[in-house]
Coordinates of C-alpha atoms and ligand atoms in Angstrom, one line a residue:
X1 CA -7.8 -13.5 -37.5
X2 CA -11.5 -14.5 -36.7
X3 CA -14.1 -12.1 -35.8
X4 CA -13.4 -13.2 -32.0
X5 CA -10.9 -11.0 -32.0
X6 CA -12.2 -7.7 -32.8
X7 CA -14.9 -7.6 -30.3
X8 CA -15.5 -8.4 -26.4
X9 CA -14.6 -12.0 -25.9
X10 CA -16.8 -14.2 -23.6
X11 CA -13.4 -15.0 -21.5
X12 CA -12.9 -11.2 -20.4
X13 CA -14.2 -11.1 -17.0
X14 CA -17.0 -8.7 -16.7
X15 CA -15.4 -5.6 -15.0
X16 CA -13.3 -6.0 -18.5
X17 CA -15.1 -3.7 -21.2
X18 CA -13.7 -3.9 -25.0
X19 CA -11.7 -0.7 -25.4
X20 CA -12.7 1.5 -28.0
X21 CA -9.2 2.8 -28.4
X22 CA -6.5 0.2 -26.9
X23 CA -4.2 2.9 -26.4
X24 CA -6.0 5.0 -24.4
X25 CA -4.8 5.8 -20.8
X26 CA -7.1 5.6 -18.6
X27 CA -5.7 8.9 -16.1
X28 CA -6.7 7.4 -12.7
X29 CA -4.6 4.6 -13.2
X30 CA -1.2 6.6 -14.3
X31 CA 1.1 8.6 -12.5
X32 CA 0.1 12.8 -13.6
X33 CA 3.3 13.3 -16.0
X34 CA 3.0 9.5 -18.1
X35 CA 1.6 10.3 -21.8
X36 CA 1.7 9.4 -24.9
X37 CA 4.2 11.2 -27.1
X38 CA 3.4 12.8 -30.7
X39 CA 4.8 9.2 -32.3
X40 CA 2.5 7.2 -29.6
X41 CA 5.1 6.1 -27.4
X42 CA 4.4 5.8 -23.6
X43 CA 6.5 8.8 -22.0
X44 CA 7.2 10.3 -18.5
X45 CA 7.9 13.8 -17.6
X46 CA 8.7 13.8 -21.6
X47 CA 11.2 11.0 -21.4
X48 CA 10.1 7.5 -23.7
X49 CA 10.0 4.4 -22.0
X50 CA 12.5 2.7 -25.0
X51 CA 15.1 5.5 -23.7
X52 CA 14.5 4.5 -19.8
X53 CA 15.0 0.4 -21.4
X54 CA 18.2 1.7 -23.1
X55 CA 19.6 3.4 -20.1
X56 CA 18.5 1.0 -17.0
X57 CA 17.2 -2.4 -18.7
X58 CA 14.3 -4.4 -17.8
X59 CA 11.8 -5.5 -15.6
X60 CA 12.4 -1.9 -14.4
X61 CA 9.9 0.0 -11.9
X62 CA 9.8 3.5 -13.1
X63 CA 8.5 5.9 -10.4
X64 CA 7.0 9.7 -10.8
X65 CA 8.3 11.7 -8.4
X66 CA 6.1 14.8 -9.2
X67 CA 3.4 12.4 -8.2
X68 CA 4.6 10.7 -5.3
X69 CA 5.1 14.0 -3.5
X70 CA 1.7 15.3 -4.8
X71 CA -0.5 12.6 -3.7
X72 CA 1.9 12.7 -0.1
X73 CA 1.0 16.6 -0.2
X74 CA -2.7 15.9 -0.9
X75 CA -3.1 13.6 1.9
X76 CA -1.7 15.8 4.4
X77 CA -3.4 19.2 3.0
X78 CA -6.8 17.5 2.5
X79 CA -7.1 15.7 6.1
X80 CA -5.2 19.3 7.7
X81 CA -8.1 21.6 6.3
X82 CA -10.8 18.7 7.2
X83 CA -9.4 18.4 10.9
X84 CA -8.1 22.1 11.4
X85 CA -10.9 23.3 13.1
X86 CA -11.3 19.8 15.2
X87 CA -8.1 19.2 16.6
X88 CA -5.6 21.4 14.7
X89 CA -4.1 19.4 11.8
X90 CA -3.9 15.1 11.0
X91 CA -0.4 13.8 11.3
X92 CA 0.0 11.4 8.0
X93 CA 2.4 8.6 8.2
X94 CA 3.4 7.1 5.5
X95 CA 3.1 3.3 5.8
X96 CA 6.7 2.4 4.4
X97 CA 5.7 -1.1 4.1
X98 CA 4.0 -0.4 1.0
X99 CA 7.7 1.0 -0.8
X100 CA 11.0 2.3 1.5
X101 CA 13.9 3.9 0.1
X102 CA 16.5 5.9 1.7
X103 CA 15.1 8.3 -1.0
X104 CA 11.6 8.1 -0.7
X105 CA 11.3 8.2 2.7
X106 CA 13.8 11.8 2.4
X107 CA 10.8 13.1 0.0
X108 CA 8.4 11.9 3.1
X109 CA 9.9 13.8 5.5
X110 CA 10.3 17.1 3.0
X111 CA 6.7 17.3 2.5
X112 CA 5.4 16.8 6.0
X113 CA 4.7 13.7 6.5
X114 CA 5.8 11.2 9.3
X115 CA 7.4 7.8 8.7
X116 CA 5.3 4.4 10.1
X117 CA 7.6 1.3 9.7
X118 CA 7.7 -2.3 11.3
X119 CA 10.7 -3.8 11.6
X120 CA 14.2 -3.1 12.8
X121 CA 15.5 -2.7 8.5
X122 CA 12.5 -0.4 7.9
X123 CA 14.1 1.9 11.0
X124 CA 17.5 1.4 9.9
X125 CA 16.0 3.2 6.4
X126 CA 14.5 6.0 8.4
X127 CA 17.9 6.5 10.0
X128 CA 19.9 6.2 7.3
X129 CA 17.5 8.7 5.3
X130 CA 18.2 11.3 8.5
X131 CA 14.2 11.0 9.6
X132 CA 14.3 12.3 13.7
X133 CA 12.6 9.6 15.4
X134 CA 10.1 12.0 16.9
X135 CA 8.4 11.3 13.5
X136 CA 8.4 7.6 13.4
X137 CA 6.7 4.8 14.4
X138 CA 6.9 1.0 14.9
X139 CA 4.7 -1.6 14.4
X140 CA 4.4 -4.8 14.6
X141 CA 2.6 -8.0 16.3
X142 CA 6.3 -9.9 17.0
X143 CA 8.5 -6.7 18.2
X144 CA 12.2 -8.5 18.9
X145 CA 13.6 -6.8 22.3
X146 CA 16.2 -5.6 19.7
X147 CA 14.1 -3.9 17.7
X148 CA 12.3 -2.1 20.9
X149 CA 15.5 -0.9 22.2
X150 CA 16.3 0.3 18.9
X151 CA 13.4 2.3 19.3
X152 CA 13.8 3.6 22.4
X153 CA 17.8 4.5 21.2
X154 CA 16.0 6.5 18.5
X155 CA 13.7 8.2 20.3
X156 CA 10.5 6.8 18.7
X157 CA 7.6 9.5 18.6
X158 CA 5.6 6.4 19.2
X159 CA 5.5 2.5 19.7
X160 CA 2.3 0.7 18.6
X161 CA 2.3 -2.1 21.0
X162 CA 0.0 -4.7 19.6
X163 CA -0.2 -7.4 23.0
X164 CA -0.7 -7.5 26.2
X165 CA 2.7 -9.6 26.5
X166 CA 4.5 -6.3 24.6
X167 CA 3.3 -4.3 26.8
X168 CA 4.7 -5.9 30.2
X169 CA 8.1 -6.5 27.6
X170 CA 8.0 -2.5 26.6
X171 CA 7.5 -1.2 29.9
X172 CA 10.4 -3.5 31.8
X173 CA 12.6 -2.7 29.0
X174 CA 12.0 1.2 29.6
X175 CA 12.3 0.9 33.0
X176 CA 15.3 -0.8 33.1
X177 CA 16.9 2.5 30.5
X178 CA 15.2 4.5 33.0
X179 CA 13.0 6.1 30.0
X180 CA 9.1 6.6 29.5
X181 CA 8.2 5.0 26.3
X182 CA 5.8 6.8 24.2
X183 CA 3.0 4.2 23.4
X184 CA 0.0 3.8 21.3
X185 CA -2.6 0.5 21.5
X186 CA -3.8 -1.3 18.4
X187 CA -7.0 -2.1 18.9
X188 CA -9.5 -4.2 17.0
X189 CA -12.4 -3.0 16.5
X190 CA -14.5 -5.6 14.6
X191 CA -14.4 -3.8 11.5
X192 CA -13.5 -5.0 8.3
X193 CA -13.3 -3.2 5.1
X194 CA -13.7 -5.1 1.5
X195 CA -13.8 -2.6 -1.0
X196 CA -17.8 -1.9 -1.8
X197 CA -18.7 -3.4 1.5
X198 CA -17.6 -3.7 5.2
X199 CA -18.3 -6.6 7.8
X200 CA -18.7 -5.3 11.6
X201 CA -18.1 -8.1 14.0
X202 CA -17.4 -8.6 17.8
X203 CA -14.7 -10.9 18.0
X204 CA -11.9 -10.4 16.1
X205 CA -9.8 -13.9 14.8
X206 CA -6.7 -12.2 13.9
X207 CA -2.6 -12.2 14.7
X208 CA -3.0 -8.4 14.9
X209 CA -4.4 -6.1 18.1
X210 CA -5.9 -6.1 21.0
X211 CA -9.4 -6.9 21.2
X212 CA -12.3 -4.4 22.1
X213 CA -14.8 -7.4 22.8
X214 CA -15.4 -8.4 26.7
X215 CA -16.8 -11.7 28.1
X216 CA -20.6 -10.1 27.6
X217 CA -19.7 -8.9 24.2
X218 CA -19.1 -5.3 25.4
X219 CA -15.7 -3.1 25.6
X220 CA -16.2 -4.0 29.5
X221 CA -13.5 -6.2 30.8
X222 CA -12.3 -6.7 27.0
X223 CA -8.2 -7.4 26.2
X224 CA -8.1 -3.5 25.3
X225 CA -8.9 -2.0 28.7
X226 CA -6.9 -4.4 30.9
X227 CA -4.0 -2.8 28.5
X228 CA -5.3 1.0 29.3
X229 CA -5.5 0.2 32.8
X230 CA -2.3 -1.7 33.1
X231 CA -0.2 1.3 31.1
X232 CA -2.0 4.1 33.8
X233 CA 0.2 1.9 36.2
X234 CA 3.3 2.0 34.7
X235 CA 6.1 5.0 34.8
X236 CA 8.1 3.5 31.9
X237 CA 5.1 3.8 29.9
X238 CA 3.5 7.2 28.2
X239 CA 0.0 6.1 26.7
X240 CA -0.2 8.4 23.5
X241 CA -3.4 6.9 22.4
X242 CA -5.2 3.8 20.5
X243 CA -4.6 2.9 16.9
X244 CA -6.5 0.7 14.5
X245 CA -6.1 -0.3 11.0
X246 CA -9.0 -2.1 9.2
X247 CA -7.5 -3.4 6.2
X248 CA -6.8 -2.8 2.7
X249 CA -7.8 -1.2 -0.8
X250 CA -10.9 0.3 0.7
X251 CA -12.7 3.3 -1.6
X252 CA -15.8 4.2 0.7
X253 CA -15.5 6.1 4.2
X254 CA -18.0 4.2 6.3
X255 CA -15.9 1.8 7.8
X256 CA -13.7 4.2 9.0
X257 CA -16.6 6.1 10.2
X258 CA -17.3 3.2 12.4
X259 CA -14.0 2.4 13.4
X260 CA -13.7 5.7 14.9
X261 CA -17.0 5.8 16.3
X262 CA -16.2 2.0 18.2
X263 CA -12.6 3.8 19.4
X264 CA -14.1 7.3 20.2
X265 CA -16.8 5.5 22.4
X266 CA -14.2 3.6 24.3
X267 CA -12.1 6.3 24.7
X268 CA -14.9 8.2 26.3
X269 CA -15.2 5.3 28.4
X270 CA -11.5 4.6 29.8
X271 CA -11.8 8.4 30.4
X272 CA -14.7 8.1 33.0
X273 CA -13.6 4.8 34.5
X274 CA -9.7 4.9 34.6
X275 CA -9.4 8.6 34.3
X276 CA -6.9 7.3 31.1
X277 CA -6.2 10.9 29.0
X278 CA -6.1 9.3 25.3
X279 CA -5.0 12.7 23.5
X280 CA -4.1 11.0 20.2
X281 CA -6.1 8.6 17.2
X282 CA -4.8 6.6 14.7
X283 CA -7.8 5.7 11.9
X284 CA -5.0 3.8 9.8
X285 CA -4.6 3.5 6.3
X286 CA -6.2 0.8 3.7
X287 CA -7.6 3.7 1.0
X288 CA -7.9 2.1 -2.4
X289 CA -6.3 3.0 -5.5
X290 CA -7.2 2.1 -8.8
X291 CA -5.4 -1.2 -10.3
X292 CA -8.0 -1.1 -13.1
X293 CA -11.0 0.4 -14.9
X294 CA -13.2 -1.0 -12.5
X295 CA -11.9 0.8 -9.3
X296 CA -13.6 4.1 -8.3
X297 CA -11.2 5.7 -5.5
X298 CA -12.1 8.9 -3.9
X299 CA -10.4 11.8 -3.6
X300 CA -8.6 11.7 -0.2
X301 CA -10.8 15.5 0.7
X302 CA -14.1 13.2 0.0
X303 CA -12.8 11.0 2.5
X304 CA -11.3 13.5 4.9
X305 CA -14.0 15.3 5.3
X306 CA -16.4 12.4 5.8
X307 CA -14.1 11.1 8.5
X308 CA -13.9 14.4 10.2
X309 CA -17.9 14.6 10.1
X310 CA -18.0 11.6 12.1
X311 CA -15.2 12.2 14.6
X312 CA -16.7 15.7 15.5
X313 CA -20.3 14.1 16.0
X314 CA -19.0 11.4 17.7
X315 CA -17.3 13.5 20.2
X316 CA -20.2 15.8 20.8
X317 CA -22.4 13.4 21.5
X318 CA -19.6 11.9 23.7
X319 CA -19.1 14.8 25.7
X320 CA -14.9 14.3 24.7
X321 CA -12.3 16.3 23.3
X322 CA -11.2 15.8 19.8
X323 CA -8.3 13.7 19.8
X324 CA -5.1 14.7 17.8
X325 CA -5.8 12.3 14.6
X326 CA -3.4 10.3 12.6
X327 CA -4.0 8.7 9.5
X328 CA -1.1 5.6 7.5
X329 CA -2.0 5.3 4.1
X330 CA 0.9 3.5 2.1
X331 CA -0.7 2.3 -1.0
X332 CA -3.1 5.4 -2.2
X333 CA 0.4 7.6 -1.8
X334 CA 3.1 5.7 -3.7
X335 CA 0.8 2.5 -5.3
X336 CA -0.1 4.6 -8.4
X337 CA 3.1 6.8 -9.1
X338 CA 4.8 3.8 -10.8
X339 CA 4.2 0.9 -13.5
X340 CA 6.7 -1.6 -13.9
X341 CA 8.1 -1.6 -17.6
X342 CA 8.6 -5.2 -19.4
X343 CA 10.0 -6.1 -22.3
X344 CA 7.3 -9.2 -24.4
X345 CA 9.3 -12.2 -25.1
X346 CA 7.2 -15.6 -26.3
X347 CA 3.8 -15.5 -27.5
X348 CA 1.0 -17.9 -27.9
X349 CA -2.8 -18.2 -28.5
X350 CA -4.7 -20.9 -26.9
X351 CA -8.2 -21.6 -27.9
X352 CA -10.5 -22.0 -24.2
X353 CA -13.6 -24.3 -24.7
X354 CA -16.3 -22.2 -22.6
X355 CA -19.5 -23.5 -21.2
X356 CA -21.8 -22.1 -23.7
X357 CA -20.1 -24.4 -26.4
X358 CA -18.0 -22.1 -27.7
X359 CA -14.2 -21.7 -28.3
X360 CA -12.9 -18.9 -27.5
X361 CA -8.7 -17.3 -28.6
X362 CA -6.4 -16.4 -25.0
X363 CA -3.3 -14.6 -25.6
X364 CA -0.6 -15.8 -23.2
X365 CA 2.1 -12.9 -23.2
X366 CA 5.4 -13.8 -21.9
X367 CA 7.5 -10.7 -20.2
X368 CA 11.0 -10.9 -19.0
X369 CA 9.9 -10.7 -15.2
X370 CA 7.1 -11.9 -13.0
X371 CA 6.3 -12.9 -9.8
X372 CA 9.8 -12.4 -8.2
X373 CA 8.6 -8.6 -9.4
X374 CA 4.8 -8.4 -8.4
X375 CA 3.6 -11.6 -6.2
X376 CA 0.3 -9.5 -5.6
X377 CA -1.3 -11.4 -8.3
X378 CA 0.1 -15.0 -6.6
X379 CA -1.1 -13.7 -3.5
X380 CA -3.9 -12.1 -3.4
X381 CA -5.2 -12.9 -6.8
X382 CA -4.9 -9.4 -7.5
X383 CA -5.4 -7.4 -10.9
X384 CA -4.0 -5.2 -13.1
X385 CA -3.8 -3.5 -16.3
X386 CA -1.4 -3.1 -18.6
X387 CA -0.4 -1.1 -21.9
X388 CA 1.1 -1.7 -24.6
X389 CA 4.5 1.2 -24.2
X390 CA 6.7 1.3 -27.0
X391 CA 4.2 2.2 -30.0
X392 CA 0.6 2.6 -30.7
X393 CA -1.6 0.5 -33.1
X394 CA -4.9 0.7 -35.0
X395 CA -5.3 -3.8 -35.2
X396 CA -8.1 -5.0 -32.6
X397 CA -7.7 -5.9 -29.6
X398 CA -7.5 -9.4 -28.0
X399 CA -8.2 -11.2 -24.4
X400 CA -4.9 -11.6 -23.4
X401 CA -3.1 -12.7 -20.7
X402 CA 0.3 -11.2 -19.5
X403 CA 2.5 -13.7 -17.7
X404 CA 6.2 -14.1 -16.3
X405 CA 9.1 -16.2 -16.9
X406 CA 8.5 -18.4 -13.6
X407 CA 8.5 -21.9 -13.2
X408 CA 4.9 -21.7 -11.8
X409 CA 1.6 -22.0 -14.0
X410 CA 0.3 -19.2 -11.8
X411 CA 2.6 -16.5 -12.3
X412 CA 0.3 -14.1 -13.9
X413 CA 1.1 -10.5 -13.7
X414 CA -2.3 -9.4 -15.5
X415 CA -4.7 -11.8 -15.8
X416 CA -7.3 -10.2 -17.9
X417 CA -6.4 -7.6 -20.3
X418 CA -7.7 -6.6 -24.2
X419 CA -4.4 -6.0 -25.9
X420 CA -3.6 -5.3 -29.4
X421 CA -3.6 -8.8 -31.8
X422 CA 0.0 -7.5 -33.0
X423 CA 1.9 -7.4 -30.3
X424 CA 5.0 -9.4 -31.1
X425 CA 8.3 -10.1 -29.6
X426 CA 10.7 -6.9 -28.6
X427 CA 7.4 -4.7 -28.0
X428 CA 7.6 -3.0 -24.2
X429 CA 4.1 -3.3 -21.8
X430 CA 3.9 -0.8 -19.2
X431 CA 1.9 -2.2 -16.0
X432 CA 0.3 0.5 -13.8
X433 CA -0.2 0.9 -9.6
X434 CA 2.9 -1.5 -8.9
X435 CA 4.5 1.5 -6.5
X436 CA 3.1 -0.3 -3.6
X437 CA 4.1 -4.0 -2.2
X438 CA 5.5 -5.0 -5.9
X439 CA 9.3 -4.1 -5.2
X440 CA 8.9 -4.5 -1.3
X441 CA 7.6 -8.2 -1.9
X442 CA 10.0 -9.0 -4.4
X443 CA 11.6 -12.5 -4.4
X444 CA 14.7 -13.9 -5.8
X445 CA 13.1 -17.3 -7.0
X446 CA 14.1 -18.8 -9.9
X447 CA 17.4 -16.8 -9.3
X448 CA 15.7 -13.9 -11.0
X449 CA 17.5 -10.6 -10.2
X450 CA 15.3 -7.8 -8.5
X451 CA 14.6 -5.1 -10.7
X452 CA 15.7 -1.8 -9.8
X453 CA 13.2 1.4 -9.1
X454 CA 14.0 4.6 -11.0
X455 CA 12.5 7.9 -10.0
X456 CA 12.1 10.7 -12.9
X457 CA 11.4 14.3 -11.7
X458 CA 11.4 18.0 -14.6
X459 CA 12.6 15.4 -17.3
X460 CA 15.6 13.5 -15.5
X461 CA 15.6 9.5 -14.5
X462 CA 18.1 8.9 -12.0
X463 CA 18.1 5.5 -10.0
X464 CA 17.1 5.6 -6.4
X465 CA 17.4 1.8 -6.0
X466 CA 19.9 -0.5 -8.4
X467 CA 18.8 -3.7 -10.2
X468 CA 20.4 -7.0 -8.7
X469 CA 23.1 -7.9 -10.5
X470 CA 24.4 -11.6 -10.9
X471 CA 27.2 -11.1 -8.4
X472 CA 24.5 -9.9 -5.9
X473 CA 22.6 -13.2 -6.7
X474 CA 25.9 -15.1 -5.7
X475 CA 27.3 -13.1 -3.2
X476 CA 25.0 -14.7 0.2
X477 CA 26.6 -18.2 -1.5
X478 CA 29.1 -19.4 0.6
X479 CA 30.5 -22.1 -2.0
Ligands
PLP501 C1 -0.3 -1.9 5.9 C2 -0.6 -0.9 6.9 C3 -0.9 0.4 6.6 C4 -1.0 0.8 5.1 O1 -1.9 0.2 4.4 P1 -2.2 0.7 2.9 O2 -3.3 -0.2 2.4 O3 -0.9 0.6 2.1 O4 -2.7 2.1 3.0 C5 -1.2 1.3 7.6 N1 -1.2 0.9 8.9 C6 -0.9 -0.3 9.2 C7 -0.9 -0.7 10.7 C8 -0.6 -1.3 8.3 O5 -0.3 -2.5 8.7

């Protein structure tokens, strides 16, 4: 090998340092019980990762249940203590977009947390897992009539309508059961999130919520409070509160802060000019995780009590009552309990001509899944990390570039990553933070089976969701 390959390469983006050990694990990217066993091997709650290929195969997800339920319990103890004094607690839904199982939403419920889901199969989960519906809620921007009288059947604890048209469809629907529906609004506050930075705006251009911005550019006369007045008119309708959600993988607390300042203030306002009681607040989830060396999250007390700072100010100054708030995070609860597990198939070095002249080795490292198992990076261009699982090694390190076994030139499931010059065929990676929207986004293409999701708890792996087998592939084929 050239020298290249035992130092940083020019092609590693620059979040990407040069690892002084390759094998390290880097703990904020790894579920609490995955280590490295005395012979080097990748392990969870002491069970190695070849054992877990033995048993259940690969592409495989492999989830911690110890941590699932501890970051679930951290969420709800940290944002409980920061709120207690405020308004008595934070209700925590778990967004089960991010990952639903019967199973995972049973470990939801056991440790106190409330269910958020958004279609008509996400309820039927919830059901099936024996969640009361008092601690569920639905979203959604295209709510079928089905899927509202399904919620009304269960008893929702709330409804988050998102239109003005769902609202008039809700309220006749109710009225026609003779019930009172238990309703939230989203709301859109002009706040965007983007990791290190957020973007406050007026005018929202957006499928999702209603929005805050009138014809003058204040709350007055805005889409939000013809739905606040419209709900004081209806008896089919039970106006919990407002709702917002200001997007994804965010690590700082100040646009939340804002968020709830924009929602607080207009709360105050429907209060004096409606009379409208809004006793409940949803903040939403969106709190980042860490996909790689380069993410920072914060502990969810940091945030908690940051958010709770503002609320309580905010309402002083208001002259309001603190609402009962609610918080949805999905991704920072189950995103970094599991990695996906592959087995390397084809190699091959390619050497990339770079601008400065030079010419530069890339590792392309085939794996036995993909896309159809993580479309995040297909999507969203997002990144990862990834180890090397089944041994440890002293060789350098080289820019590599982990791929599927997709008919596309863009399935990449980690685009940048410094991995040991002799990896070779057989060898098992271990790709961390795919607990959240990996599985739920998986595809069939290519007639790729879905990988199964095992969950390992005091030593035992037990499957909570089986692997697609080739029958399942055929069985929607009607011949
Ligand atoms: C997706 C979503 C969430 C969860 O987002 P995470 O980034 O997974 O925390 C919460 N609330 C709503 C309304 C969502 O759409």
């Amino acid at each position: 090998m050239t020298a290249e390959t035992s130092a940083a390469s020019p092609l590693a983006p620059d979040w990407l340092a040069y690892p002084e050990d390759a094998n390290e694990l880097l703990p904020k990217m790894w579920a609490r019980d995955v280590a490295r066993g005395a012979a080097g091997e990748l392990e969870i709650s002491g069970i190695p990762v070849s054992e877990l290929k033995a048993r259940f195969g690969s592409p495989l997800f492999v989830m911690s249940e110890m941590d699932f339920r501890t970051r679930a319990r951290d969420f709800k103890e940290s944002f409980d203590a920061a709120f207690a004094e405020l308004c008595g607690g934070v209700d925590v839904y778990y967004a089960g977009k991010s990952f639903l199982c019967t199973e995972v939403a049973r470990w939801v419920d056991q440790e106190g947390l409330r269910l958020d889901t958004c279609s008509g199969g996400e309820l039927a989960v919830a059901a099936r897992a024996g969640i009361p519906g008092s601690k569920l809620g639905l979203h959604g921007n295209n709510k079928s009539d089905a899927e509202l009288n399904r919620a009304l059947d269960m008893g929702l604890g709330r409804i988050v309508v998102d239109s003005l048209d769902e609202l008039h469809r809700l309220a006749a629907i109710a009225a026609e059961r003779n019930e009172r529906a238990n309703v939230m609004f989203r709301l859109t506050p002009g706040v965007h999130a983007h990791t290190h930075e957020f973007i406050a705006t007026a005018h929202e251009d957006q499928k999702f919520g209603l929005s805050m911005a009138g014809p003058d550019g204040t709350t007055a006369g805005s889409p939000a409070e013809e739905a606040v007045r419209s709900a004081l008119g209806y008896d089919s309708i039970n106006l919990l509160g407002l709702h917002c959600h200001i997007g994804s993988q965010i690590f700082e607390p100040e646009g939340f802060a804002l968020a709830a300042e924009r929602l607080l203030e207009f709360v105050a306002r429907m209060r004096k000019e409606h009379g409208a009681e809004l006793p409940e607040l949803d903040l939403g989830g969106g709190y980042g995780i860490a996909y790689t060396e380069a993410d920072t999250p914060r502990p969810p007390a940091e945030l908690a009590q940051a958010m709770a700072a503002v609320v309580s100010s905010t309402c002083a100054r208001l002259g309001i009552a603190v609402p009962r708030i609610s918080i949805e995070p999905g991704r920072a609860i189950v995103g970094p309990t599991t990695f996906t597990l592959y087995e390397t198939g084809t190699l091959k070095t390619v050497n990339v001509d770079t601008p400065d002249g030079g010419t530069y080795p890339r590792r392309y490292v085939s794996v036995d899944g993909g896309m159809s198992d993580n479309a995040r990076p297909v999507l969203y261009d997002a990144d990862y990390s990834v180890a090397l699982a089944s041994r440890v090694t002293q060789e350098p390190a080289i820019i590599s570039r982990v791929v599927g076994k997709h008919c596309e030139s863009g399935d990449i499931v980690v685009r940048d990553a410094y991995l040991p010059a002799d990896i070779a065929a057989g060898d098992l990676l271990a790709v961390p933070g795919t607990g959240a929207y990996c599985w739920a986004l998986a595809s069939n293409y290519n007639y790729v089976a879905r990988p199964g999701v095992v969950a390992v708890a005091d030593g035992q792996a037990r499957l909570i969701v089986r692997g697609e087998t080739e029958e399942d592939l055929l069985a929607r084929d009607l011949g």
